[in-house]
Amino acid sequence: MPRDGRRHLSSQRPSCLAVTWPPPPPPRTARATEGRRGRAMSAALAVARQRLLGAARGPLILQRNSMRWDGKTYEEIPIAHIKATYNNTHIQVVSFDNMPFARTSCGTEGFQNAKKGTAIAAQTAGIAAAVKARGKGVFHVRVMVKGLGPGRKAAIKGLTMGGLEVISITDNTPVPHNGCRPRKARRM
Amino acid sequence: MANHLRFIGRTVMVQNGNVEAAYGALNRILSHDGIIDDVKRRRYYEKPCRRRQRLAYEACRRVYNAEMARKLAFMSRKNRQDPWLGC
């Protein structure tokens, strides 16, 4: 560290970063489909996923995660984005490289105005999206939820009822670090 | 978490196909970390005066609850030495 007190930014590592970064290169195996970035990402993800799964395997060892769903690794499974606003719920099923499979919302299912902002509408939209995605050959899906609305839980339930198997749930609700100022409080 | 390490933070894996339990676990983690309250609060702007009042109220409430819990734990002791020693 330089003695003039000014620390170079690159020498500071945030202690909150649980994953070792940059990840050490994984052992070379014959994996034709993954590029360099995919390998680095999957190594970091494998590390974090060991911690998430809570597997009692002793200290965290960087090992290749052997969980497979239909022969696919976690990173190759399609994603179901659920945007649950207070007035509506949108669901879009996308592949891992952002090719769309299905897109539904409460409005496309025939609900209007206030009825779109209900749990039943979200469940119907979930079932419809699951059926469409199933028709395109999607079986397992990892869910990404955004927003706190009435359709947050119901949409996931709808996806399960429609025949898709949910393997993980992520919360992607946008939390600003004091960015834009929201609208004023109601009923002044 | 936007595009940084997308499926690492705030992720819960589903065990044995039990989606309800996974969702409950996710909710518990989020509320314990204060994210759900934060999102609800940020829906409308909270003026600085209201924010100061709320923080003071929460601090007082925390102190009060801690003291009350301490008192109750003290009162509900069962295993203690003979209270009527000598009588």
CSV table of C-alpha atoms in Angstrom, one decimal:
chain,number,residue,atom,x,y,z
A,1,MET,CA,0.0,0.0,0.0
A,2,PRO,CA,1.5,3.5,-0.9
A,3,ARG,CA,2.6,5.4,2.1
A,4,ASP,CA,0.9,8.7,1.2
A,5,GLY,CA,-2.4,7.3,2.6
A,6,ARG,CA,-4.2,7.2,-0.8
A,7,ARG,CA,-5.1,3.6,-1.5
A,8,HIS,CA,-5.3,2.4,-5.0
A,9,LEU,CA,-8.8,1.3,-5.7
A,10,SER,CA,-7.8,-2.1,-7.1
A,11,SER,CA,-6.2,-3.1,-3.9
A,12,GLN,CA,-9.5,-2.8,-2.0
A,13,ARG,CA,-11.6,-5.9,-2.0
A,14,PRO,CA,-15.1,-5.6,-0.6
A,15,SER,CA,-15.4,-8.0,2.3
A,16,CYS,CA,-19.0,-8.6,1.5
A,17,LEU,CA,-18.1,-10.4,-1.7
A,18,ALA,CA,-18.6,-14.0,-0.7
A,19,VAL,CA,-17.4,-15.6,-4.0
A,20,THR,CA,-13.6,-15.5,-4.6
A,21,TRP,CA,-13.1,-13.2,-7.5
A,22,PRO,CA,-11.7,-13.6,-10.1
A,23,PRO,CA,-12.5,-17.3,-9.9
A,24,PRO,CA,-9.5,-19.7,-10.3
A,25,PRO,CA,-9.6,-21.4,-13.7
A,26,PRO,CA,-11.5,-24.7,-13.5
A,27,PRO,CA,-9.7,-28.0,-14.5
A,28,ARG,CA,-9.7,-28.5,-18.2
A,29,THR,CA,-12.3,-31.0,-19.4
A,30,ALA,CA,-13.8,-31.6,-22.8
A,31,ARG,CA,-16.8,-29.3,-22.8
A,32,ALA,CA,-17.3,-28.2,-26.3
A,33,THR,CA,-20.3,-26.0,-25.9
A,34,GLU,CA,-19.1,-23.6,-23.2
A,35,GLY,CA,-16.9,-20.6,-24.2
A,36,ARG,CA,-14.3,-19.0,-21.9
A,37,ARG,CA,-16.8,-16.7,-20.3
A,38,GLY,CA,-19.2,-19.6,-19.7
A,39,ARG,CA,-16.6,-21.6,-18.0
A,40,ALA,CA,-15.6,-18.7,-15.7
A,41,MET,CA,-19.2,-18.0,-14.9
A,42,SER,CA,-20.1,-21.6,-14.2
A,43,ALA,CA,-17.1,-22.0,-11.9
A,44,ALA,CA,-18.2,-19.0,-9.9
A,45,LEU,CA,-21.8,-20.2,-9.9
A,46,ALA,CA,-20.8,-23.6,-8.8
A,47,VAL,CA,-19.0,-22.1,-5.9
A,48,ALA,CA,-22.0,-20.0,-4.9
A,49,ARG,CA,-24.5,-22.8,-5.5
A,50,GLN,CA,-22.7,-25.1,-3.1
A,51,ARG,CA,-23.2,-22.5,-0.4
A,52,LEU,CA,-26.8,-22.0,-1.4
A,53,LEU,CA,-27.7,-25.7,-1.4
A,54,GLY,CA,-26.3,-25.9,2.1
A,55,ALA,CA,-24.6,-29.2,1.2
A,56,ALA,CA,-22.6,-30.5,4.2
A,57,ARG,CA,-19.5,-31.2,2.2
A,58,GLY,CA,-17.0,-29.5,4.6
A,59,PRO,CA,-15.1,-26.5,3.4
A,60,LEU,CA,-16.1,-24.9,0.2
A,61,ILE,CA,-14.2,-26.7,-2.6
A,62,LEU,CA,-14.3,-25.4,-6.1
A,63,GLN,CA,-15.7,-28.5,-7.8
A,64,ARG,CA,-17.8,-28.9,-10.8
A,65,ASN,CA,-21.5,-29.0,-9.8
A,66,SER,CA,-22.9,-32.3,-11.0
A,67,MET,CA,-26.6,-31.4,-10.8
A,68,ARG,CA,-28.2,-31.9,-14.1
A,69,TRP,CA,-31.8,-31.5,-15.3
A,70,ASP,CA,-32.5,-33.5,-18.5
A,71,GLY,CA,-28.7,-33.5,-19.0
A,72,LYS,CA,-28.5,-29.7,-18.9
A,73,THR,CA,-26.4,-27.7,-16.5
A,74,TYR,CA,-28.0,-25.0,-14.4
A,75,GLU,CA,-26.8,-22.2,-16.8
A,76,GLU,CA,-28.4,-23.8,-19.8
A,77,ILE,CA,-32.0,-24.1,-18.4
A,78,PRO,CA,-34.5,-21.5,-19.7
A,79,ILE,CA,-35.6,-18.6,-17.5
A,80,ALA,CA,-39.1,-17.5,-16.7
A,81,HIS,CA,-39.2,-13.8,-15.9
A,82,ILE,CA,-42.2,-12.8,-13.9
A,83,LYS,CA,-42.8,-9.1,-13.5
A,84,ALA,CA,-45.4,-8.6,-10.7
A,85,THR,CA,-46.6,-5.0,-10.6
A,86,TYR,CA,-49.4,-3.8,-8.5
A,87,ASN,CA,-51.8,-3.6,-11.4
A,88,ASN,CA,-50.7,-6.5,-13.7
A,89,THR,CA,-48.4,-9.5,-14.0
A,90,HIS,CA,-46.2,-10.3,-17.0
A,91,ILE,CA,-44.6,-13.6,-17.6
A,92,GLN,CA,-42.0,-14.3,-20.3
A,93,VAL,CA,-40.2,-17.6,-20.8
A,94,VAL,CA,-36.8,-17.2,-22.4
A,95,SER,CA,-33.9,-19.5,-23.2
A,96,PHE,CA,-30.5,-19.0,-21.5
A,97,ASP,CA,-29.3,-17.0,-24.5
A,98,ASN,CA,-32.4,-14.8,-24.6
A,99,MET,CA,-34.4,-16.6,-27.3
A,100,PRO,CA,-38.1,-16.1,-26.5
A,101,PHE,CA,-40.3,-19.1,-25.9
A,102,ALA,CA,-43.6,-17.7,-24.5
A,103,ARG,CA,-44.9,-14.3,-23.4
A,104,THR,CA,-48.2,-13.9,-21.6
A,105,SER,CA,-49.7,-11.4,-19.2
A,106,CYS,CA,-53.0,-11.0,-17.4
A,107,GLY,CA,-54.1,-8.7,-20.3
A,108,THR,CA,-53.5,-11.3,-23.0
A,109,GLU,CA,-55.6,-13.8,-21.0
A,110,GLY,CA,-58.7,-11.6,-21.3
A,111,PHE,CA,-58.7,-9.8,-18.0
A,112,GLN,CA,-59.3,-6.1,-18.0
A,113,ASN,CA,-58.5,-3.1,-15.8
A,114,ALA,CA,-58.6,-3.9,-12.1
A,115,LYS,CA,-59.1,-7.7,-12.6
A,116,LYS,CA,-55.5,-7.9,-14.1
A,117,GLY,CA,-54.1,-7.0,-10.7
A,118,THR,CA,-55.3,-10.1,-9.0
A,119,ALA,CA,-53.7,-13.4,-8.0
A,120,ILE,CA,-56.2,-15.5,-10.1
A,121,ALA,CA,-55.3,-13.6,-13.2
A,122,ALA,CA,-51.6,-14.2,-12.6
A,123,GLN,CA,-52.2,-17.8,-12.1
A,124,THR,CA,-54.1,-18.1,-15.4
A,125,ALA,CA,-51.3,-16.2,-17.1
A,126,GLY,CA,-48.8,-18.6,-15.5
A,127,ILE,CA,-50.7,-21.7,-16.8
A,128,ALA,CA,-51.0,-20.2,-20.3
A,129,ALA,CA,-47.3,-19.4,-20.4
A,130,ALA,CA,-46.4,-22.9,-19.1
A,131,VAL,CA,-48.6,-24.6,-21.8
A,132,LYS,CA,-47.0,-22.5,-24.5
A,133,ALA,CA,-43.5,-23.2,-23.3
A,134,ARG,CA,-44.2,-26.9,-23.0
A,135,GLY,CA,-45.3,-26.9,-26.6
A,136,LYS,CA,-41.9,-25.5,-27.5
A,137,GLY,CA,-40.1,-28.2,-25.6
A,138,VAL,CA,-39.3,-26.6,-22.3
A,139,PHE,CA,-39.5,-28.8,-19.2
A,140,HIS,CA,-37.4,-27.2,-16.4
A,141,VAL,CA,-37.3,-23.6,-15.8
A,142,ARG,CA,-35.6,-21.2,-13.3
A,143,VAL,CA,-37.8,-18.4,-12.2
A,144,MET,CA,-36.9,-14.7,-11.8
A,145,VAL,CA,-39.4,-12.6,-10.0
A,146,LYS,CA,-39.4,-8.8,-10.2
A,147,GLY,CA,-41.7,-6.7,-8.1
A,148,LEU,CA,-44.0,-7.1,-5.1
A,149,GLY,CA,-47.5,-7.5,-6.5
A,150,PRO,CA,-50.5,-9.7,-6.0
A,151,GLY,CA,-49.4,-12.1,-8.7
A,152,ARG,CA,-45.9,-12.8,-7.3
A,153,LYS,CA,-46.6,-16.2,-5.8
A,154,ALA,CA,-49.6,-17.1,-7.9
A,155,ALA,CA,-47.7,-16.8,-11.1
A,156,ILE,CA,-45.1,-19.4,-9.9
A,157,LYS,CA,-47.9,-21.6,-8.8
A,158,GLY,CA,-49.5,-21.2,-12.3
A,159,LEU,CA,-46.3,-22.2,-13.9
A,160,THR,CA,-46.1,-25.4,-11.8
A,161,MET,CA,-49.8,-26.1,-12.5
A,162,GLY,CA,-49.3,-25.7,-16.2
A,163,GLY,CA,-46.6,-28.4,-16.2
A,164,LEU,CA,-43.3,-26.7,-16.0
A,165,GLU,CA,-40.9,-27.8,-13.3
A,166,VAL,CA,-39.4,-24.9,-11.3
A,167,ILE,CA,-35.9,-25.7,-10.1
A,168,SER,CA,-35.0,-22.4,-8.5
A,169,ILE,CA,-36.6,-19.0,-7.6
A,170,THR,CA,-34.6,-15.8,-7.8
A,171,ASP,CA,-35.8,-12.4,-6.6
A,172,ASN,CA,-34.7,-9.7,-9.0
A,173,THR,CA,-36.8,-6.8,-7.5
A,174,PRO,CA,-35.0,-3.6,-8.4
A,175,VAL,CA,-33.7,-1.8,-5.3
A,176,PRO,CA,-32.2,1.6,-6.0
A,177,HIS,CA,-29.3,2.7,-3.9
A,178,ASN,CA,-31.2,6.1,-3.6
A,179,GLY,CA,-31.5,6.7,-7.3
A,180,CYS,CA,-34.7,8.2,-8.7
A,181,ARG,CA,-37.1,10.0,-6.5
A,182,PRO,CA,-40.5,8.1,-6.4
A,183,ARG,CA,-43.8,9.8,-6.6
A,184,LYS,CA,-45.2,11.7,-3.7
A,185,ALA,CA,-47.2,10.0,-0.9
A,186,ARG,CA,-50.9,9.6,-1.4
A,187,ARG,CA,-53.7,11.1,0.5
A,188,MET,CA,-52.0,14.2,1.7
B,1,MET,CA,-29.1,-8.3,-9.1
B,2,ALA,CA,-29.4,-7.0,-12.7
B,3,ASN,CA,-26.6,-8.4,-14.8
B,4,HIS,CA,-23.9,-8.9,-12.2
B,5,LEU,CA,-23.7,-12.6,-11.1
B,6,ARG,CA,-27.3,-13.0,-12.0
B,7,PHE,CA,-28.3,-16.2,-10.3
B,8,ILE,CA,-26.2,-16.0,-7.2
B,9,GLY,CA,-27.8,-13.4,-4.9
B,10,ARG,CA,-31.4,-13.8,-3.7
B,11,THR,CA,-31.7,-17.3,-5.2
B,12,VAL,CA,-33.3,-20.3,-3.6
B,13,MET,CA,-33.1,-23.8,-5.1
B,14,VAL,CA,-36.2,-25.9,-5.0
B,15,GLN,CA,-35.8,-29.1,-3.0
B,16,ASN,CA,-37.9,-32.2,-4.0
B,17,GLY,CA,-40.2,-30.2,-6.1
B,18,ASN,CA,-41.5,-28.3,-3.1
B,19,VAL,CA,-42.0,-24.8,-4.7
B,20,GLU,CA,-44.1,-23.5,-1.8
B,21,ALA,CA,-41.4,-24.2,0.8
B,22,ALA,CA,-38.8,-22.6,-1.5
B,23,TYR,CA,-40.9,-19.5,-2.0
B,24,GLY,CA,-41.5,-19.3,1.8
B,25,ALA,CA,-37.8,-19.6,2.4
B,26,LEU,CA,-37.0,-16.9,-0.1
B,27,ASN,CA,-39.6,-14.6,1.5
B,28,ARG,CA,-38.2,-15.3,4.9
B,29,ILE,CA,-34.7,-14.4,3.8
B,30,LEU,CA,-35.8,-11.2,2.1
B,31,SER,CA,-37.9,-10.0,5.0
B,32,HIS,CA,-35.1,-10.8,7.4
B,33,ASP,CA,-32.7,-8.8,5.3
B,34,GLY,CA,-35.2,-5.9,5.2
B,35,ILE,CA,-35.5,-5.9,1.4
B,36,ILE,CA,-39.3,-6.3,1.3
B,37,ASP,CA,-39.8,-3.4,3.8
B,38,ASP,CA,-37.4,-1.3,1.8
B,39,VAL,CA,-39.2,-1.9,-1.5
B,40,LYS,CA,-42.6,-1.2,0.1
B,41,ARG,CA,-41.3,2.0,1.5
B,42,ARG,CA,-39.8,3.2,-1.7
B,43,ARG,CA,-43.0,3.0,-3.5
B,44,TYR,CA,-43.8,6.5,-2.4
B,45,TYR,CA,-41.3,9.1,-1.4
B,46,GLU,CA,-40.7,9.5,2.3
B,47,LYS,CA,-39.9,13.0,3.2
B,48,PRO,CA,-36.9,13.6,5.5
B,49,CYS,CA,-39.0,14.7,8.4
B,50,ARG,CA,-41.2,11.6,8.2
B,51,ARG,CA,-38.1,9.5,7.9
B,52,ARG,CA,-36.5,10.9,11.0
B,53,GLN,CA,-39.7,10.3,12.9
B,54,ARG,CA,-39.9,6.7,11.7
B,55,LEU,CA,-36.3,6.0,12.6
B,56,ALA,CA,-36.8,7.4,16.1
B,57,TYR,CA,-40.0,5.4,16.6
B,58,GLU,CA,-38.3,2.2,15.4
B,59,ALA,CA,-35.3,2.7,17.8
B,60,CYS,CA,-37.6,3.3,20.7
B,61,ARG,CA,-39.7,0.2,19.8
B,62,ARG,CA,-36.5,-1.9,19.6
B,63,VAL,CA,-35.4,-0.8,23.0
B,64,TYR,CA,-38.8,-1.4,24.5
B,65,ASN,CA,-39.2,-4.9,23.0
B,66,ALA,CA,-35.7,-5.9,24.1
B,67,GLU,CA,-36.4,-4.8,27.6
B,68,MET,CA,-39.7,-6.5,27.8
B,69,ALA,CA,-38.3,-9.7,26.4
B,70,ARG,CA,-35.5,-9.5,29.0
B,71,LYS,CA,-38.1,-9.0,31.8
B,72,LEU,CA,-40.2,-11.9,30.6
B,73,ALA,CA,-37.2,-14.2,30.4
B,74,PHE,CA,-36.3,-13.2,33.9
B,75,MET,CA,-39.8,-13.8,35.3
B,76,SER,CA,-40.2,-17.1,33.6
B,77,ARG,CA,-37.1,-18.7,35.1
B,78,LYS,CA,-37.9,-22.2,36.5
B,79,ASN,CA,-34.6,-23.7,37.5
B,80,ARG,CA,-33.1,-21.6,40.2
B,81,GLN,CA,-31.6,-22.2,43.6
B,82,ASP,CA,-33.8,-22.7,46.6
B,83,PRO,CA,-35.6,-19.3,47.0
B,84,TRP,CA,-36.7,-20.0,50.6
B,85,LEU,CA,-33.3,-20.8,51.9
B,86,GLY,CA,-33.3,-21.1,55.7
B,87,CYS,CA,-37.1,-21.1,56.1
